[in-house]
CSV table of C-alpha atoms in Angstrom, one decimal:
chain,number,residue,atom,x,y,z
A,5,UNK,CA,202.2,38.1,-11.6
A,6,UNK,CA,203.1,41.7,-11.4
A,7,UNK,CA,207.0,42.3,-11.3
A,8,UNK,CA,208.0,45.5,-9.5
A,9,UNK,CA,211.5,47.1,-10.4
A,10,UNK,CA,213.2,49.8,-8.5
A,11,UNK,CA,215.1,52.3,-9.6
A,12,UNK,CA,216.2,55.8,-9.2
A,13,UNK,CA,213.8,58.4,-10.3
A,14,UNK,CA,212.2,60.9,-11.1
A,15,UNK,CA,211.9,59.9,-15.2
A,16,UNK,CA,213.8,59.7,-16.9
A,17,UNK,CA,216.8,58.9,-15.1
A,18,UNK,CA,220.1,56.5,-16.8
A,19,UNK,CA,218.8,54.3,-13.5
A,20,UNK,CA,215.3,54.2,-15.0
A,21,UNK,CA,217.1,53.6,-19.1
A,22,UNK,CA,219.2,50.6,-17.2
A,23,UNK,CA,215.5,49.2,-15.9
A,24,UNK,CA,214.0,49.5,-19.6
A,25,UNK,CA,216.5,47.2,-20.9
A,26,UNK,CA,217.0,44.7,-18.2
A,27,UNK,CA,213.3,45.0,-18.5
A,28,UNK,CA,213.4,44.0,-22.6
A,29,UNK,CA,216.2,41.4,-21.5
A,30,UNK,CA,214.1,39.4,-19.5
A,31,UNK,CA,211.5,39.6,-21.7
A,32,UNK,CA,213.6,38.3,-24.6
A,33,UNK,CA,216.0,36.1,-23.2
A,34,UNK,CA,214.2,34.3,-19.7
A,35,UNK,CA,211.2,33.5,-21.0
A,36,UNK,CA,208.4,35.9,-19.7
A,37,UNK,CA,205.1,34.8,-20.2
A,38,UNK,CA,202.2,37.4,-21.3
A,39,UNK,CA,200.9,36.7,-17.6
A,40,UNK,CA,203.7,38.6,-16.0
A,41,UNK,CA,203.2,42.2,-16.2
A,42,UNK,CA,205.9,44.8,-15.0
A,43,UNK,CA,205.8,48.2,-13.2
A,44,UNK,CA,208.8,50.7,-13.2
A,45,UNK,CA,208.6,51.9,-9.5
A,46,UNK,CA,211.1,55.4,-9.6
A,47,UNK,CA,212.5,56.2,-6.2
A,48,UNK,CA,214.2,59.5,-5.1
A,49,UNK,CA,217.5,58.2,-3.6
A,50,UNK,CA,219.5,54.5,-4.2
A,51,UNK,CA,219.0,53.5,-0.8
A,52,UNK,CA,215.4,53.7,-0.9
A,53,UNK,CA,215.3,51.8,-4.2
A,54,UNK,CA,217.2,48.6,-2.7
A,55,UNK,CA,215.2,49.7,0.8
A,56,UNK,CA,212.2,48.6,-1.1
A,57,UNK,CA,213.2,45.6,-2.5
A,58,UNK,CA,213.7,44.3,1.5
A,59,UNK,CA,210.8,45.5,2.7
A,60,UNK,CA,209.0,43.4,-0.6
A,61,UNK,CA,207.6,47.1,-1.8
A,62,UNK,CA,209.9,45.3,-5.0
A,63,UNK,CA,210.9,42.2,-6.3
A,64,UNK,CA,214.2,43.9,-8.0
A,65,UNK,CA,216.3,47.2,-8.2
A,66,UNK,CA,218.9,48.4,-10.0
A,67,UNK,CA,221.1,50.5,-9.3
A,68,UNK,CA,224.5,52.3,-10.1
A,69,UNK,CA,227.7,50.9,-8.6
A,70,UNK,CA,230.3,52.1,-10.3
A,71,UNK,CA,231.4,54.7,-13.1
A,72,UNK,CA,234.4,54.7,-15.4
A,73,UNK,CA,235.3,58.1,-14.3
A,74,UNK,CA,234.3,58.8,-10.8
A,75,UNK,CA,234.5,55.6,-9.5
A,76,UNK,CA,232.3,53.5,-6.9
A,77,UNK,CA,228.6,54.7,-6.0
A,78,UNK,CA,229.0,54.8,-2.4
A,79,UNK,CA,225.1,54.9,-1.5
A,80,UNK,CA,225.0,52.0,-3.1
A,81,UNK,CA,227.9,49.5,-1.7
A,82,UNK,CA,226.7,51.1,2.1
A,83,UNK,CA,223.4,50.2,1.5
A,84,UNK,CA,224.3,46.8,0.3
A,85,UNK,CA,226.3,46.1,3.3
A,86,UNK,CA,223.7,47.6,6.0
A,87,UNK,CA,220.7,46.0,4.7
A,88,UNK,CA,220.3,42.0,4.7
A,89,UNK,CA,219.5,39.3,2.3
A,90,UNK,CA,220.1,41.5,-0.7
A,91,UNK,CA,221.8,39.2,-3.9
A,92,UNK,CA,223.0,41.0,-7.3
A,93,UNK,CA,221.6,39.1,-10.0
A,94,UNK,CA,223.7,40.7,-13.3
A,95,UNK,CA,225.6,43.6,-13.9
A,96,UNK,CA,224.5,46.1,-16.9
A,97,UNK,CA,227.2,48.4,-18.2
A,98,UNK,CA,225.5,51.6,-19.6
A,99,UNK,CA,227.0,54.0,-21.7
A,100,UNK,CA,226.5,57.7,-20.3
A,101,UNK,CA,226.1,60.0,-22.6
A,102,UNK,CA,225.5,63.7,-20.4
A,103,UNK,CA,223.7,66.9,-22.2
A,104,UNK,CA,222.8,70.3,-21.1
A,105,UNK,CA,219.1,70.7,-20.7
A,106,UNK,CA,218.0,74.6,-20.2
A,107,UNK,CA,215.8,77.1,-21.9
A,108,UNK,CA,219.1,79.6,-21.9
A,109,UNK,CA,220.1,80.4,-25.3
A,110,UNK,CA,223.6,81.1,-24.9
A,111,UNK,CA,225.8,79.3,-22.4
A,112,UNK,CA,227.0,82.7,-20.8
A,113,UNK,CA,223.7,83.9,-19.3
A,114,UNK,CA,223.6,80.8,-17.5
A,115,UNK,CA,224.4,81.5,-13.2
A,116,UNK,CA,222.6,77.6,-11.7
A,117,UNK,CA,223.3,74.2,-13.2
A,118,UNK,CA,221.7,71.1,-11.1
A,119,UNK,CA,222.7,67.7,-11.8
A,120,UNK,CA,223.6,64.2,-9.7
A,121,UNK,CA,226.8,64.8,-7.8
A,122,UNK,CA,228.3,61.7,-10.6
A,123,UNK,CA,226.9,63.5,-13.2
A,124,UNK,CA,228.3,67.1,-12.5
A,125,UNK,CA,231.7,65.2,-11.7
A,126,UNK,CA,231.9,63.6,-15.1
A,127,UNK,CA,231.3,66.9,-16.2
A,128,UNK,CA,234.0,68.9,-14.3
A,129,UNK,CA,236.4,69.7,-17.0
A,130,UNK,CA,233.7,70.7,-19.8
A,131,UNK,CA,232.0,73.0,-16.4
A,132,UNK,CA,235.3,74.5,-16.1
A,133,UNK,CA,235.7,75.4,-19.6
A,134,UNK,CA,232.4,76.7,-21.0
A,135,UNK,CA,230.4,77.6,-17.5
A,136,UNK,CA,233.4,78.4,-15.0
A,137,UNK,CA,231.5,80.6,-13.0
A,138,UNK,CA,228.1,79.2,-12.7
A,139,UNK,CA,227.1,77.6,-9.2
A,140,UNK,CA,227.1,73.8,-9.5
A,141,UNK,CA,224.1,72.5,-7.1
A,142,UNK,CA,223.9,68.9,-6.6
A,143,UNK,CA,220.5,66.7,-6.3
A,144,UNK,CA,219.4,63.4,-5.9
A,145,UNK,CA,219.4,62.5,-9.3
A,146,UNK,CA,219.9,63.7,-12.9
A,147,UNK,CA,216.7,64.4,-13.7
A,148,UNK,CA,215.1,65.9,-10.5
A,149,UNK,CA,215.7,69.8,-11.4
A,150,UNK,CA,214.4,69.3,-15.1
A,151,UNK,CA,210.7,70.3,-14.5
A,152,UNK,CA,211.7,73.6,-12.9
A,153,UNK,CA,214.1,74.8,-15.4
A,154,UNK,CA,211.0,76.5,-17.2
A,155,UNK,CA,210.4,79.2,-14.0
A,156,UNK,CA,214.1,80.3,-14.4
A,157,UNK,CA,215.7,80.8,-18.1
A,158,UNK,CA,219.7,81.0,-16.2
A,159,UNK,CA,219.1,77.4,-14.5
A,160,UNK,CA,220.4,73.9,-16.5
A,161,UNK,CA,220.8,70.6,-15.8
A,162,UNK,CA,222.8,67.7,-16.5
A,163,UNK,CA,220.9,64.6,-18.0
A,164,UNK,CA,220.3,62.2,-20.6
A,165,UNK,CA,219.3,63.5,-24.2
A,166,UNK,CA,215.8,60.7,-23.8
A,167,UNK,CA,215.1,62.9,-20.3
A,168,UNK,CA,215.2,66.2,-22.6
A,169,UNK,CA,213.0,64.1,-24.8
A,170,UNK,CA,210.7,62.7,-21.9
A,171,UNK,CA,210.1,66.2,-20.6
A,172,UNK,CA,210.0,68.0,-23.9
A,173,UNK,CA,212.9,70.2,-23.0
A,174,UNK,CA,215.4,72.1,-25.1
A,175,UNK,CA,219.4,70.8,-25.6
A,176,UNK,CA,222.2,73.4,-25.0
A,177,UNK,CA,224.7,71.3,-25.2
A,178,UNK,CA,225.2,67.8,-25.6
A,179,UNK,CA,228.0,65.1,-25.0
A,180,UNK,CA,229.7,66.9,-22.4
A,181,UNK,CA,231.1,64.5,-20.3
A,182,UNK,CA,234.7,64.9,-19.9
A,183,UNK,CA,235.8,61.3,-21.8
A,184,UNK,CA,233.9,60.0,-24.8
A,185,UNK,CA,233.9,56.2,-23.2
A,186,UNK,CA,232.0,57.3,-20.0
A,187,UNK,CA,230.0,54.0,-18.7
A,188,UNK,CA,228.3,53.3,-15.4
A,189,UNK,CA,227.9,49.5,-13.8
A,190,UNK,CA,224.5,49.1,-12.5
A,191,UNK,CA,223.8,45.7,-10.9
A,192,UNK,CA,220.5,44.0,-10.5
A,193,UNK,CA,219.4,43.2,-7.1
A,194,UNK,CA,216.4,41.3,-5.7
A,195,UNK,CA,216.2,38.8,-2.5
A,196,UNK,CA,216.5,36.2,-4.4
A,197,UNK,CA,219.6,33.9,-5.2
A,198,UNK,CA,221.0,33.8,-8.6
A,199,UNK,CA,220.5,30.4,-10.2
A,200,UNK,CA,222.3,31.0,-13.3
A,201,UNK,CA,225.4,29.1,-14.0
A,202,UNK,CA,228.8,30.0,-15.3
A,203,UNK,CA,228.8,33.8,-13.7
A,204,UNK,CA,232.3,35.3,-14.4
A,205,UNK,CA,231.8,37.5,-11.0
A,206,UNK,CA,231.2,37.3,-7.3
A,207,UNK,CA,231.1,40.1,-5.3
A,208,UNK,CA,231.5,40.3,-1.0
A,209,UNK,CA,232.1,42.2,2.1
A,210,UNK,CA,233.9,41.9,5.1
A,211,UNK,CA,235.0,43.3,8.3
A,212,UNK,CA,238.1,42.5,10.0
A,213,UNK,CA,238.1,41.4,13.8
A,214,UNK,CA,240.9,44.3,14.4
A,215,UNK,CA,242.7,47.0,12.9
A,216,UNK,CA,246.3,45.6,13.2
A,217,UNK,CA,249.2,45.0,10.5
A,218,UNK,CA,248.6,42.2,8.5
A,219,UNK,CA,244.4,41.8,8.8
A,220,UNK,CA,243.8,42.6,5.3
A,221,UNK,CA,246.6,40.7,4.4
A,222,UNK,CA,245.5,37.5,5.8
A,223,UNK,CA,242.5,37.9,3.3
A,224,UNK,CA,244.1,38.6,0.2
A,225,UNK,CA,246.8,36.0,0.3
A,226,UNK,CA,243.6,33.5,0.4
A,227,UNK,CA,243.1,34.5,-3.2
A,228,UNK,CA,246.2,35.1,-4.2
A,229,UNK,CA,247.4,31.3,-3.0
A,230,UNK,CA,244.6,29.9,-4.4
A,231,UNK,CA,245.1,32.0,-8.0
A,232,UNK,CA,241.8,34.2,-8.1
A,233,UNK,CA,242.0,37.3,-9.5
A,234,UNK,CA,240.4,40.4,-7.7
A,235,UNK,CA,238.8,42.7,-10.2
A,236,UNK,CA,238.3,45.2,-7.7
A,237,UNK,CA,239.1,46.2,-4.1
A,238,UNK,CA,237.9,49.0,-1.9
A,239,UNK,CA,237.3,50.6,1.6
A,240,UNK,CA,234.2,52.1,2.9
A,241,UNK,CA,234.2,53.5,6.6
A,242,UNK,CA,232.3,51.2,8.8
A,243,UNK,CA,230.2,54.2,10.5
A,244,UNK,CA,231.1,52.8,13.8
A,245,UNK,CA,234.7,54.7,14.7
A,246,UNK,CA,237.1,56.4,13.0
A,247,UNK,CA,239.7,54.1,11.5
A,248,UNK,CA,237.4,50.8,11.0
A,249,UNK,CA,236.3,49.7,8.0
A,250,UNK,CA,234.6,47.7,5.4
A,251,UNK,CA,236.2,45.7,2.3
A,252,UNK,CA,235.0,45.3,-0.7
A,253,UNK,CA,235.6,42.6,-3.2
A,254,UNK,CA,234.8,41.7,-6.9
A,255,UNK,CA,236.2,38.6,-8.0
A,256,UNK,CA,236.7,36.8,-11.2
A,257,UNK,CA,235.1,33.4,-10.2
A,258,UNK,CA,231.8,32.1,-9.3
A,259,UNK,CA,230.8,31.5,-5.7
A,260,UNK,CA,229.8,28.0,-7.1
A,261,UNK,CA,233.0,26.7,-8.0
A,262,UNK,CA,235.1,24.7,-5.7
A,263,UNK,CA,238.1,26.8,-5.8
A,264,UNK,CA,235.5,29.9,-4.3
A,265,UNK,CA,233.9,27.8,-2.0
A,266,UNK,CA,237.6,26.9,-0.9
A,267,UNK,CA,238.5,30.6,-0.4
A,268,UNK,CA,235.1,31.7,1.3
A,269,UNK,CA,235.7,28.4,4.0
A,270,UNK,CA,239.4,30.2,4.5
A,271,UNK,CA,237.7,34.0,4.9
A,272,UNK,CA,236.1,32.7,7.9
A,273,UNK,CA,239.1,32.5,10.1
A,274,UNK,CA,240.1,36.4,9.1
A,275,UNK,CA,236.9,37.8,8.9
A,276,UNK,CA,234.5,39.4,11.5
A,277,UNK,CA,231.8,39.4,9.4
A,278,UNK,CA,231.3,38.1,6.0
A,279,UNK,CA,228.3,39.1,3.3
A,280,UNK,CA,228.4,37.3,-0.1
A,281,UNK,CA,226.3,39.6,-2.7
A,282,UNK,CA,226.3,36.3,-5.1
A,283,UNK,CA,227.6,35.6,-8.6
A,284,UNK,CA,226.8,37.6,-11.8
A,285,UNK,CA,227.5,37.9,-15.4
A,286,UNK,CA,228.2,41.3,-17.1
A,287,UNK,CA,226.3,42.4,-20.1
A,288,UNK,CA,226.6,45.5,-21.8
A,289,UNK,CA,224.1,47.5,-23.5
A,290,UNK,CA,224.5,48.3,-27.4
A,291,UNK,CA,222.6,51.9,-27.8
């Protein structure tokens, strides 16, 4: 069996370093026989990395969701919700650790810095400080400027010190992210259903029938009545008109027990259309 993962590329990317150890995970923890080998398949945006995974190019993906300082990945919760069938298996929370990567030797001749839009976001303050006048350009992913920064000596980009590593590149700078604690949430997704038992999390979208008071109401008294906590709640614009929109939900329960499947019986009736992602467990990774 040859197991196909998903991710953002190129090399090198904290998308491709949150594969490695999901990779090493289920190698040590589900199992894996020495018949199963694996493949790291890098793709250049999110949505073509779960894209794969339904059209069975992949078995699994992961991909960023959510960072401690920016917030939600919104490629990724709009892909989730256009595409079908798509079920997050676990949730891996990565620390991000940004560096400078350019062959400059002092900050000040530096005019171009390239970078992930996240990535020069978690950056902003430290940008603003040391390189307030240099034109921030943003790219697909963190590491997709780094094999062109040897053509122009005033260019840098923002990625992980292992990239610099990957690509034999020289470090300007490193740990410049605004705050110290800076994580990501990626989330591993496949086709599949998740099995396991005892996930602390379910995750799910929703439409409402009609933008009128009390819609979105209706759907959080269901969890509030029943005594589920919601972890985390936001909008996305439905792309269909101005004003309509999609809810997202991650909740502290698992879509097995009997108070969820309670809940999800009562969304029915204030829903106009419902996708459950699944249940998952978080697990952080120790670098």
């Amino acid at each position: 069996m040859n197991l196909k993962i998903a991710h953002l590329g190129p090399r090198g990317t904290y998308a491709e370093q949150a594969a490695f150890f999901y990779l090493n995970w289920l190698k040590t923890h589900q199992g894996i026989t020495s018949q199963t080998s694996f493949e790291l398949c890098p793709y250049l945006t999110i949505a073509q990395s779960l894209q794969a995974v339904v059209d069975r190019q992949a078995e699994i993906a992961v991909v960023p969701v959510e960072n401690s300082i920016e917030g939600s990945v919104n490629m990724t919760l709009d892909s989730l919700w256009q595409l079908e069938n798509l079920k997050i298996q676990l949730a891996l929370i990565l620390p991000i650790k940004h560096t400078l990567i350019s062959y400059a030797t002092k900050l000040d001749t530096i005019k171009t810095v390239y970078s992930h839009p996240q990535a020069l976001a978690q950056c902003q303050g430290w940008l603003s400080q040391f390189l307030p006048n240099v034109n921030l350009i943003p790219l697909n992913s963190t590491t997709e400027a780094l094999q062109g920064l040897a053509a122009e000596v005033s260019t840098a980009a923002i990625s992980s010190s292992r990239a610099a590593q990957l690509y034999n590149l020289p470090i300007l700078a490193r740990e410049i992210n605004d705050y110290a604690e800076n994580c990501t949430r990626f989330w591993v997704v496949s086709m599949e259903e998740n099995n396991a038992i005892n996930c602390t999390h379910t995750f799910l979208a929703f439409s409402v029938p009609a933008n009128i008071p009390g819609a979105l109401v209706k759907v959080l008294e269901v969890f509030a009545r029943l005594g589920i906590n919601l972890s985390r709640i936001e909008s996305r614009p439905t792309k269909r008109s101005l004003g309509e929109y999609v809810f997202y939900l991650d909740i502290e329960a698992d879509v097995n027990a009997q108070i969820m499947k309670s809940a999800l019986g009562e969304l029915q009736n204030y829903t106009e259309i419902l996708k459950i992602f699944g249940s998952y467990s978080v697990l952080p990774i120790s670098l």
